[in-house]
XYZ file of C-alpha atoms in Angstrom:
715
model
C 84.695 149.489 30.599
C 85.742 149.198 34.105
C 88.121 146.801 36.026
C 88.797 146.223 39.688
C 90.952 149.494 39.798
C 88.177 151.656 38.883
C 86.765 153.614 42.093
C 83.517 152.341 43.437
C 80.648 154.902 42.984
C 77.922 155.064 45.392
C 77.215 154.144 49.071
C 75.394 150.743 48.604
C 77.877 148.584 50.689
C 76.209 145.594 52.355
C 77.286 143.324 55.194
C 78.044 139.660 54.654
C 75.466 137.426 56.739
C 76.933 134.464 58.304
C 74.957 131.533 59.460
C 76.534 131.029 62.824
C 74.604 127.705 63.568
C 75.546 126.230 60.125
C 79.064 127.436 60.401
C 79.470 125.724 64.006
C 77.865 122.739 62.715
C 80.038 122.387 59.695
C 83.051 122.762 62.137
C 81.751 120.247 64.693
C 81.378 117.684 61.870
C 85.005 117.415 61.786
C 85.181 116.582 65.401
C 84.069 112.687 65.038
C 85.418 111.386 68.382
C 82.726 110.188 70.599
C 84.227 111.723 73.526
C 85.382 115.015 71.912
C 83.522 117.282 74.495
C 85.371 115.511 77.323
C 88.695 115.885 75.556
C 88.247 119.520 74.946
C 87.057 120.141 78.479
C 89.829 118.116 80.065
C 92.351 120.262 77.896
C 90.792 123.433 78.961
C 91.241 122.286 82.633
C 94.777 121.249 82.190
C 95.529 124.528 80.529
C 94.147 126.480 83.552
C 96.526 124.140 85.715
C 93.666 122.311 87.203
C 94.516 119.151 89.322
C 90.975 117.799 89.553
C 88.135 117.299 87.213
C 84.861 115.954 87.919
C 82.306 114.907 85.273
C 78.741 114.531 86.441
C 75.908 113.058 84.401
C 72.469 114.268 85.702
C 69.001 112.833 85.177
C 66.035 115.058 85.025
C 65.293 114.857 88.820
C 68.846 116.059 89.648
C 69.177 118.587 86.865
C 66.069 120.290 88.437
C 67.663 120.544 91.964
C 69.192 123.667 92.805
C 73.036 123.945 92.211
C 75.072 122.839 95.021
C 72.599 120.291 96.461
C 73.545 116.757 96.446
C 71.072 113.885 97.549
C 72.459 110.331 98.036
C 69.954 107.911 96.258
C 70.097 104.263 95.304
C 71.776 103.765 91.888
C 69.279 103.164 89.128
C 69.662 100.570 86.306
C 72.156 101.906 83.835
C 70.511 100.483 80.949
C 67.442 102.581 81.786
C 69.180 105.903 82.538
C 67.988 108.926 80.699
C 70.411 111.966 80.852
C 69.185 115.579 80.763
C 72.194 117.412 81.699
C 76.011 116.916 81.999
C 78.092 119.021 84.380
C 81.988 119.126 84.105
C 83.805 121.008 86.886
C 87.709 121.566 87.287
C 89.529 123.487 90.116
C 92.059 125.280 87.869
C 92.528 129.253 87.686
C 89.313 130.925 87.656
C 88.396 132.921 84.562
C 89.847 136.337 84.035
C 88.289 139.008 82.069
C 90.428 138.099 78.903
C 89.176 134.488 79.359
C 85.665 135.612 79.310
C 86.378 137.754 76.228
C 88.022 135.055 74.184
C 85.354 132.462 75.323
C 82.754 134.145 73.031
C 85.115 134.366 69.888
C 85.054 131.452 67.377
C 88.170 130.585 65.927
C 90.324 133.364 67.847
C 93.573 131.459 68.557
C 94.946 131.618 71.780
C 98.113 133.686 71.978
C 99.354 132.249 74.893
C 101.993 129.385 73.572
C 101.637 127.660 76.871
C 97.896 126.559 76.103
C 96.819 124.152 73.734
C 93.859 126.151 72.166
C 95.644 127.057 68.899
C 92.707 127.314 66.868
C 90.127 128.726 69.197
C 87.248 126.123 68.128
C 87.652 123.548 70.823
C 84.902 125.115 73.110
C 82.371 125.318 70.548
C 82.529 121.281 70.439
C 80.052 121.721 73.370
C 77.400 122.757 70.675
C 77.374 119.169 69.462
C 75.403 118.211 72.384
C 73.653 121.334 73.963
C 72.024 124.482 72.468
C 72.809 126.561 75.667
C 76.092 125.893 77.607
C 76.346 127.756 80.782
C 80.046 128.496 82.303
C 80.352 129.561 85.932
C 83.671 130.698 87.354
C 84.771 132.730 90.266
C 82.049 135.559 90.831
C 80.626 135.583 87.134
C 78.764 133.225 84.661
C 78.128 133.409 80.945
C 75.347 131.731 79.112
C 75.076 131.182 75.529
C 71.802 130.933 73.643
C 70.163 131.310 69.990
C 68.045 134.460 69.875
C 64.526 133.601 68.905
C 65.572 130.108 68.255
C 67.110 131.483 64.781
C 70.753 131.290 63.635
C 72.507 134.119 65.519
C 74.296 133.022 68.746
C 74.344 135.479 71.618
C 75.980 135.301 75.151
C 74.810 136.847 78.401
C 77.502 137.396 80.948
C 76.583 138.731 84.584
C 78.056 138.779 87.997
C 76.576 136.135 90.643
C 74.644 137.520 93.494
C 76.817 138.078 96.475
C 76.557 135.517 99.356
C 78.397 134.913 102.618
C 79.746 131.808 101.185
C 83.296 131.638 99.925
C 83.943 131.861 96.263
C 83.840 128.374 94.817
C 87.136 127.135 93.585
C 85.636 125.143 90.635
C 85.022 126.408 87.136
C 81.765 124.702 85.998
C 80.282 124.031 82.450
C 76.821 123.153 82.640
C 75.345 121.521 79.729
C 71.543 120.970 79.136
C 71.528 118.337 76.431
C 70.031 119.067 73.101
C 68.410 115.695 72.993
C 67.929 113.674 76.133
C 69.307 110.135 76.122
C 71.915 107.496 77.506
C 75.237 108.179 78.624
C 77.736 108.489 75.743
C 79.079 104.906 75.840
C 79.255 102.591 78.953
C 80.910 103.914 81.973
C 83.639 101.633 81.635
C 84.351 102.814 77.883
C 84.234 106.381 79.308
C 86.649 105.618 82.352
C 89.063 103.812 79.918
C 89.104 106.886 77.776
C 89.845 108.980 80.647
C 92.673 106.732 81.881
C 94.304 107.139 78.649
C 93.668 110.768 78.517
C 95.063 111.548 81.924
C 98.415 110.436 81.071
C 98.913 113.298 78.373
C 97.888 116.086 80.793
C 100.526 118.029 82.254
C 98.636 119.378 85.602
C 95.620 116.944 85.804
C 95.961 114.282 88.399
C 92.263 113.276 89.120
C 89.307 112.774 87.303
C 85.905 111.444 88.768
C 82.693 110.284 86.957
C 79.412 110.765 88.777
C 75.871 109.768 88.028
C 73.831 112.187 90.030
C 75.245 111.717 93.458
C 76.922 108.445 92.928
C 80.609 108.229 92.003
C 80.945 105.528 89.263
C 84.734 105.513 89.133
C 88.002 107.628 89.715
C 91.087 107.848 87.749
C 94.341 109.073 89.436
C 97.758 109.703 88.221
C 101.210 109.784 90.089
C 104.168 110.909 88.336
C 107.605 110.125 89.691
C 110.940 111.950 89.171
C 112.646 111.565 85.761
C 115.839 109.786 85.384
C 118.519 109.964 82.961
C 118.837 107.109 80.355
C 122.328 106.157 79.050
C 122.549 105.435 75.485
C 122.389 101.656 74.574
C 125.571 100.195 73.237
C 123.495 99.289 70.045
C 122.824 102.852 69.269
C 126.262 104.204 69.783
C 127.248 103.787 66.349
C 124.210 105.690 64.974
C 125.350 109.043 66.968
C 126.968 112.102 65.370
C 130.396 112.975 66.693
C 130.060 113.932 70.131
C 131.575 117.748 69.466
C 129.741 118.355 66.473
C 125.882 118.489 65.295
C 124.992 117.411 61.781
C 125.001 120.854 60.195
C 128.775 121.435 61.481
C 127.948 123.489 64.529
C 129.472 122.326 67.915
C 127.153 120.831 70.365
C 128.875 122.163 73.389
C 127.073 121.397 76.666
C 125.142 118.282 75.188
C 125.115 114.800 76.722
C 128.101 113.205 75.216
C 126.394 109.864 74.490
C 123.189 110.900 72.772
C 123.528 113.083 69.445
C 121.181 111.720 66.999
C 119.642 113.838 64.087
C 116.414 113.376 62.056
C 116.853 113.057 58.214
C 116.152 116.492 57.477
C 118.181 117.570 60.739
C 115.276 119.586 62.259
C 115.817 117.953 65.673
C 118.861 116.539 67.490
C 118.416 113.970 70.304
C 120.607 115.091 73.184
C 119.276 113.331 76.091
C 116.599 110.879 77.075
C 114.705 110.859 80.272
C 112.311 108.266 81.798
C 109.725 109.481 84.019
C 107.537 106.566 86.033
C 103.944 107.237 85.794
C 101.299 105.413 87.694
C 97.473 105.531 86.557
C 95.139 103.954 89.013
C 91.395 103.189 88.418
C 88.756 102.851 91.062
C 85.447 101.659 89.748
C 82.390 100.680 91.632
C 81.099 97.111 91.139
C 77.885 98.240 89.968
C 79.144 99.466 86.439
C 80.761 96.080 85.787
C 77.834 94.656 84.045
C 77.813 97.553 81.361
C 81.093 96.030 80.110
C 82.758 97.429 76.748
C 80.478 97.804 73.663
C 81.811 96.053 70.363
C 83.418 97.202 68.325
C 85.758 99.506 69.922
C 88.030 101.783 68.119
C 91.166 103.651 69.563
C 89.650 106.925 68.592
C 87.083 106.418 71.306
C 88.718 104.727 74.011
C 92.454 105.546 73.752
C 94.682 102.679 75.232
C 93.667 99.255 76.597
C 94.243 99.999 80.137
C 93.105 97.013 82.154
C 89.894 98.061 84.038
C 89.184 96.507 86.562
C 91.506 95.920 88.372
C 93.581 98.975 88.644
C 96.635 98.897 86.552
C 100.125 98.119 88.858
C 102.756 100.626 89.202
C 104.576 100.677 86.021
C 106.869 103.195 84.065
C 104.810 104.636 81.295
C 106.693 106.223 78.447
C 103.798 108.629 77.826
C 105.200 110.498 80.784
C 108.902 110.498 79.419
C 110.091 113.644 78.407
C 112.901 113.563 75.815
C 115.191 116.733 75.301
C 115.471 117.531 71.527
C 117.406 120.382 70.241
C 115.539 122.411 67.718
C 117.607 123.775 64.918
C 115.186 126.484 64.494
C 115.460 127.554 67.840
C 118.094 126.436 70.039
C 116.821 128.150 73.225
C 113.778 125.806 73.714
C 113.557 122.156 74.320
C 111.025 119.954 72.679
C 109.671 116.655 74.174
C 108.639 113.491 72.196
C 107.494 110.178 73.652
C 107.276 106.576 72.388
C 106.035 104.250 69.521
C 106.078 98.655 66.492
C 106.112 96.186 63.304
C 104.107 93.613 61.124
C 104.514 92.415 57.599
C 103.724 88.896 56.789
C 106.784 86.753 55.544
C 108.222 83.482 56.063
C 106.181 80.779 58.003
C 106.977 80.289 61.405
C 106.361 77.421 63.739
C 103.996 78.588 66.434
C 104.664 76.625 69.839
C 101.380 75.331 71.516
C 101.892 77.227 74.698
C 102.028 81.044 75.535
C 103.178 82.638 78.746
C 101.533 85.726 79.625
C 103.427 88.904 80.556
C 103.250 89.733 84.268
C 106.432 91.034 84.957
C 106.864 94.751 85.649
C 109.098 96.525 83.488
C 110.574 99.847 82.050
C 107.722 99.867 79.690
C 104.133 100.858 80.317
C 101.381 98.702 81.561
C 99.354 98.804 78.237
C 99.016 95.229 76.697
C 99.760 94.556 73.298
C 96.683 93.702 71.302
C 94.884 94.631 67.997
C 94.406 98.143 69.875
C 96.952 100.414 69.329
C 98.210 103.600 71.048
C 97.411 107.154 69.790
C 99.253 110.323 68.918
C 98.869 113.532 70.787
C 100.320 116.984 70.284
C 101.311 119.870 72.713
C 102.254 123.419 72.901
C 103.690 123.897 76.453
C 107.424 124.144 76.800
C 109.625 121.638 78.617
C 107.053 119.138 79.554
C 104.576 117.174 77.642
C 100.965 118.133 77.560
C 98.138 117.873 75.085
C 95.472 115.414 74.286
C 95.167 112.320 72.142
C 94.341 112.769 68.600
C 92.429 110.089 66.533
C 95.594 108.951 64.871
C 96.803 105.591 66.219
C 100.694 105.003 66.406
C 100.739 101.323 65.331
C 102.145 100.039 68.644
C 100.789 99.428 72.159
C 101.869 102.884 73.244
C 101.053 106.583 73.122
C 103.292 109.318 71.682
C 103.226 113.019 72.876
C 104.938 115.484 70.935
C 104.911 118.777 69.187
C 102.801 117.547 66.470
C 101.032 119.992 64.367
C 97.372 118.647 64.071
C 94.677 119.178 61.686
C 92.018 121.803 62.997
C 89.881 119.273 64.539
C 92.609 117.713 66.233
C 91.583 114.133 64.939
C 94.837 113.515 63.282
C 98.221 115.119 62.689
C 98.771 116.970 59.450
C 100.718 115.151 56.882
C 99.179 116.900 53.808
C 100.479 120.487 54.028
C 103.614 120.899 52.249
C 105.532 122.544 55.052
C 103.717 121.174 58.068
C 104.123 117.815 56.965
C 107.709 117.796 56.972
C 107.675 119.055 60.544
C 105.380 116.166 61.551
C 107.287 113.626 59.665
C 110.687 114.822 61.354
C 108.830 114.353 64.775
C 107.755 110.809 63.758
C 111.390 109.977 62.985
C 112.161 111.108 66.353
C 109.460 108.858 67.840
C 110.727 105.774 66.008
C 114.209 106.466 67.300
C 113.176 106.985 70.654
C 111.073 103.908 70.490
C 114.105 101.881 69.700
C 116.022 103.523 72.640
C 113.362 102.428 74.793
C 113.402 98.917 73.627
C 117.221 98.490 73.677
C 117.259 100.127 77.223
C 114.792 97.368 78.441
C 117.049 94.694 76.709
C 120.097 95.888 78.364
C 118.325 95.815 81.886
C 117.176 92.318 80.955
C 120.647 91.389 79.955
C 122.192 92.668 83.409
C 119.436 90.802 85.465
C 120.284 87.571 83.354
C 123.855 87.724 83.976
C 123.237 88.303 87.845
C 121.049 85.446 87.822
C 123.761 83.360 86.449
C 125.869 84.187 89.452
C 123.680 83.132 92.075
C 125.163 80.317 94.443
C 123.530 76.873 93.584
C 125.754 74.831 95.967
C 122.989 74.800 98.625
C 120.296 73.782 96.581
C 118.693 70.210 97.448
C 116.524 67.963 95.369
C 112.988 69.609 94.894
C 114.279 73.209 95.476
C 113.367 75.708 92.734
C 116.533 77.009 90.979
C 116.537 80.874 91.494
C 118.164 81.636 88.313
C 115.626 79.619 86.476
C 112.811 81.454 88.247
C 114.338 84.863 87.212
C 114.743 83.861 83.658
C 110.906 82.753 83.486
C 110.135 86.224 84.803
C 112.642 87.973 82.153
C 110.752 85.980 79.442
C 107.352 87.474 80.464
C 109.215 91.053 80.555
C 110.924 90.511 77.058
C 107.606 88.984 75.758
C 105.842 92.242 76.862
C 108.571 94.590 75.065
C 107.979 92.697 71.755
C 104.390 92.985 71.913
C 104.725 96.444 72.873
C 106.712 97.343 69.761
C 104.812 95.148 67.306
C 103.755 97.583 64.568
C 100.369 97.065 63.047
C 98.719 99.440 60.430
C 97.941 102.754 61.965
C 94.966 104.517 61.366
C 93.587 106.717 59.752
C 97.047 107.267 58.074
C 99.157 104.153 57.629
C 101.965 106.349 56.953
C 102.476 107.091 60.582
C 103.252 103.623 61.756
C 105.381 103.047 58.463
C 107.538 106.074 59.297
C 107.994 105.059 62.956
C 108.714 101.734 62.188
C 111.377 102.460 59.535
C 113.321 104.601 62.039
C 112.836 102.008 64.603
C 114.709 99.358 62.604
C 117.046 101.999 60.951
C 118.372 103.054 64.322
C 120.728 100.104 64.596
C 121.786 97.086 62.502
C 121.962 95.266 66.023
C 118.586 94.055 67.306
C 118.933 92.367 70.570
C 116.580 89.509 71.861
C 116.313 87.232 74.887
C 117.259 83.759 73.818
C 117.699 80.575 75.603
C 121.503 81.423 76.435
C 120.726 85.042 77.282
C 120.418 88.280 75.245
C 121.903 88.254 71.942
C 121.844 90.152 68.621
C 118.737 88.678 66.598
C 121.092 87.607 63.801
C 122.825 85.206 66.195
C 119.348 83.697 67.380
C 117.436 81.090 65.696
C 113.862 80.827 65.284
C 112.502 77.902 67.528
C 111.782 74.664 65.844
C 110.098 71.711 67.629
C 112.395 69.134 66.002
C 115.751 70.930 66.541
C 114.673 71.766 70.041
C 115.030 68.244 71.119
C 118.834 68.171 70.805
C 120.063 71.835 70.470
C 121.018 73.146 73.822
C 124.011 75.602 73.122
C 122.874 77.520 70.002
C 120.850 80.705 70.886
C 117.101 79.892 70.145
C 114.211 82.110 70.610
C 112.049 80.475 73.725
C 109.006 78.962 72.512
C 106.669 80.977 74.574
C 108.043 84.131 73.102
C 107.735 83.006 69.770
C 104.426 82.141 70.194
C 103.366 85.231 72.140
C 105.129 87.622 69.474
C 104.837 85.687 66.207
C 104.168 88.865 64.289
C 107.520 90.413 65.444
C 109.188 87.250 64.654
C 107.824 87.131 61.059
C 109.085 90.606 60.809
C 112.497 89.918 61.911
C 112.762 87.053 59.415
C 111.466 89.383 56.519
C 114.137 91.607 57.375
C 116.663 89.033 57.633
C 117.320 89.774 61.212
C 116.555 86.308 62.457
C 116.869 83.068 60.659
C 115.785 79.476 60.933
C 117.926 76.577 62.323
C 120.633 75.689 59.705
C 123.015 72.814 59.107
C 125.623 74.810 60.167
C 124.096 75.721 63.308
C 123.987 72.059 64.022
C 127.669 71.560 63.253
C 128.202 74.281 65.714
C 126.361 72.426 68.375
C 128.133 69.296 67.650
C 131.309 70.873 67.709
C 130.956 72.128 71.319
C 128.858 69.586 72.921
C 128.627 65.698 73.168
C 125.021 64.802 72.714
C 123.076 62.230 74.858
C 121.736 59.164 73.190
C 118.247 60.190 72.930
C 119.326 63.774 71.646
C 121.317 61.954 68.796
C 118.493 59.954 67.877
C 116.452 63.136 67.459
C 119.533 64.819 65.539
C 119.706 61.787 63.152
C 116.052 62.025 62.522
C 116.154 65.778 61.540
C 119.414 65.011 59.439
C 117.434 62.488 57.393
C 114.524 64.938 56.888
C 116.786 67.494 55.279
C 116.736 67.965 51.301
C 118.705 65.510 49.359
C 120.867 68.273 47.763
C 122.129 69.259 51.100
C 122.943 65.814 52.340
C 124.595 64.864 49.215
C 127.419 67.332 49.602
C 130.616 65.953 50.687
C 131.016 68.693 53.328
C 127.787 67.493 55.034
C 129.169 63.853 55.647
C 132.564 64.860 56.465
C 131.550 67.734 59.019
C 128.528 65.818 60.727
C 130.118 62.355 60.781
C 133.557 63.701 61.894
C 132.087 65.888 64.659
C 129.217 63.906 65.890
C 129.362 61.950 69.170
C 126.951 60.809 71.839
C 127.145 59.287 75.316
C 125.608 55.853 75.920
C 124.652 55.108 79.556
C 125.158 51.526 80.712
C 122.437 49.557 82.303
C 122.381 49.284 86.138
C 122.938 45.704 87.435
C 124.938 44.771 84.601
C 128.651 44.548 83.710
C 128.331 47.069 81.017
C 130.476 50.320 81.308
C 128.632 53.192 83.172
C 129.068 55.375 80.240
C 130.419 54.998 76.629
C 131.302 57.632 74.345
C 130.357 56.880 70.599
C 131.512 58.762 67.589
C 129.850 58.693 64.381
C 132.954 58.325 62.613
C 133.460 54.864 64.059
C 129.962 53.701 63.206
C 129.950 51.430 60.049
C 126.708 49.119 60.397
C 123.270 49.618 62.099
C 120.789 46.953 63.367
C 117.417 46.408 61.407
C 114.557 45.138 63.262
C 113.471 43.116 60.129
C 116.670 40.984 60.340
C 117.453 37.896 62.360
C 119.665 39.459 64.862
C 118.284 39.732 68.284
C 117.510 43.181 69.437
C 119.801 42.579 72.591
C 122.796 41.938 70.718
C 125.563 42.037 71.672
C 126.972 44.166 69.021
C 130.435 45.722 68.086
C 131.209 49.112 69.030
C 131.014 49.956 65.227
C 127.428 49.152 65.062
C 124.833 51.960 65.849
C 123.071 50.843 69.232
C 120.018 49.008 68.620
C 117.931 51.327 70.426
C 118.123 53.763 67.514
C 116.586 51.220 65.092
C 113.775 50.314 67.389
C 112.680 53.695 68.225
C 109.446 54.508 66.642
C 109.639 57.062 63.649
C 113.426 56.410 63.500
C 114.383 56.436 59.632
C 116.482 53.189 59.506
C 116.117 52.936 55.759
C 117.871 56.264 55.124
C 120.912 55.483 57.118
C 122.651 53.584 54.210
C 121.969 56.374 51.753
C 122.732 59.132 53.859
C 125.614 57.841 55.624
C 126.956 54.863 53.715
C 126.315 52.488 56.799
C 125.549 48.810 56.185
C 122.790 46.592 57.818
C 124.406 44.416 60.334
C 123.512 41.100 59.260
C 123.246 37.705 61.011
C 126.653 36.588 59.415
C 128.278 39.803 60.876
C 126.901 38.831 64.044
C 127.970 35.237 64.303
C 131.430 36.489 62.947
C 131.476 38.898 65.749
C 130.497 36.260 68.429
C 132.947 33.697 67.482
C 135.917 35.883 66.922
C 138.345 36.675 69.641
C 137.152 40.042 70.601
C 139.368 42.736 71.967
C 139.160 43.493 75.640
C 135.663 45.214 76.621
C 134.121 44.473 73.309
C 131.254 42.800 74.839
C 130.611 41.501 78.549
C 131.336 38.101 79.443
C 127.692 36.980 79.755
C 127.433 37.574 75.951
C 130.604 35.698 75.176
C 129.684 32.555 73.160
C 132.918 30.812 74.378
C 132.761 32.114 77.976
C 128.871 31.827 78.717
C 127.141 28.393 78.388
C 123.629 30.121 78.968
C 124.274 32.495 76.162
C 125.568 29.911 73.899
C 122.570 27.723 74.217
C 120.295 30.614 73.483
């Protein structure tokens, strides 16, 4: 009897055979994105510190032309194009000997932590489209091929023939297609993907797309200087003591404002910077008819950048490095970027009009839609780099951070027991920084609103536009964009990503600022817009109707979290306490009150407060002896006019009678006045008594006096 410890006898060792073709195919099966090849080649170019990449689609006639020859020819019909070869060039560092050696090794991780290639399988994504990739860089080239068409992969490396021409600065990947066919998606779809991808690149600033000798489009990026962001007032209470980190260590040298720790204290936010990024797209008109195929998914197209026209200069949070103190290695800074909400609770009235966001703002230019941003990972110190995964964020923005992805880089790892903790902690950072971005934007809106109120209006003439009103309209557009940007939808493929980001987004502070009809206020002090109360409410803070219509999902979320409520009786009482209504406004107010539930209106507090505080102004008619204006308090009213009685609609009436204008207004609930307020109908007998009595001074004008006006007495 033997066991595994028994010495082996004999010399019959055999090698284990590996079907390299099948192995590569199995690895590639996990790279499901449509543009995986471009993603990997762009990342390789960025790792090589390239600033420019050219992607060239070649048809048969061009592919057969010797390398370096370009012939201008009229563009063919895009629907009829059959590609034979892809060529991708970058102007990064030329290959070194160690780079050539690593290129032929599958799954040999990159020892350089400044590079993305952690798993060493990215290059082999090229085999999803080609059987024989050729790499040319500097004075050498390397070709891959399957010997005798079997399952063993070989490479051939050689030096290029010497010529009088200078060495080309381009590293070129030539990819004869395994199967000839159309381009991988429409040109606009690919350009959109490139536009979202370039934001994640640390060095890459230009990507061009060619078909044979015709440039279809160009994506370029400009990065501004980072600026330090001060901590918003709403986030001050969430910070740890300025001189101490969550584990008790002192945090000397840190920014005194920022000092927020993740739940497991893996990271501390110590400073937040904003870096403006401008992404421009140039597309020839010829490709417009190709449009975007449906359905579109975020894994394929990245963010919804508007193409065409080129997006305007905007601050893009994808390029916003944020210093984070890693408790495991305090000598190195990490960076994390940005991240929204959606439940479906109480019903909210959707106003009939929506004003689209056009104002440039602190946020990126990505428009809110059902398409969400993506997560990316990176390894380079100090600055964000890396490429988008297939995991969406749930909001209209991308997040770039030190996420640990799955091996195929299509999503972040939330399964591994240890790796998931790291990634979840980073997601908490993303939620907190998203809230910081939102509150910083609202702080800026509040500042601009206050400045607008101080603008001089004394020189305005009739017909002049109020500059403060114009600024307020612009600020509404800017605020609407912020709400839409941070409206969370379920993320895919893992919904847990958006759940974690959203929970931290709202948990960062109990105070959630919004722009109301009276400026920036905490959402708990702002009421949901309602078409009935909007007719008489002026001083209570209300969400503007176009904001509510354009960000209805976020409004519902705020309601479900009890962070925003509908208009209440107490709000109306507050309005009456601080303002005298106009006659038309009081009509609408009484209509609203009559529509309230009986259990509320039957309370003694209701009648006492409402009738005690309610007052409105009646304007006299021009050309009569009526007072120019008269204040009417509800507490002085005891009767109301009924159109079904015999009293003339034009009266006159005593000051204790509700003006007849109320009763003759269509839809006014006259029948409810008796039950609601205890008022009685003004009868013909009451009217005769009033006319024949000696009225106090000013009770009714002389022309309505039965003892003073013969004409009136005859009527």
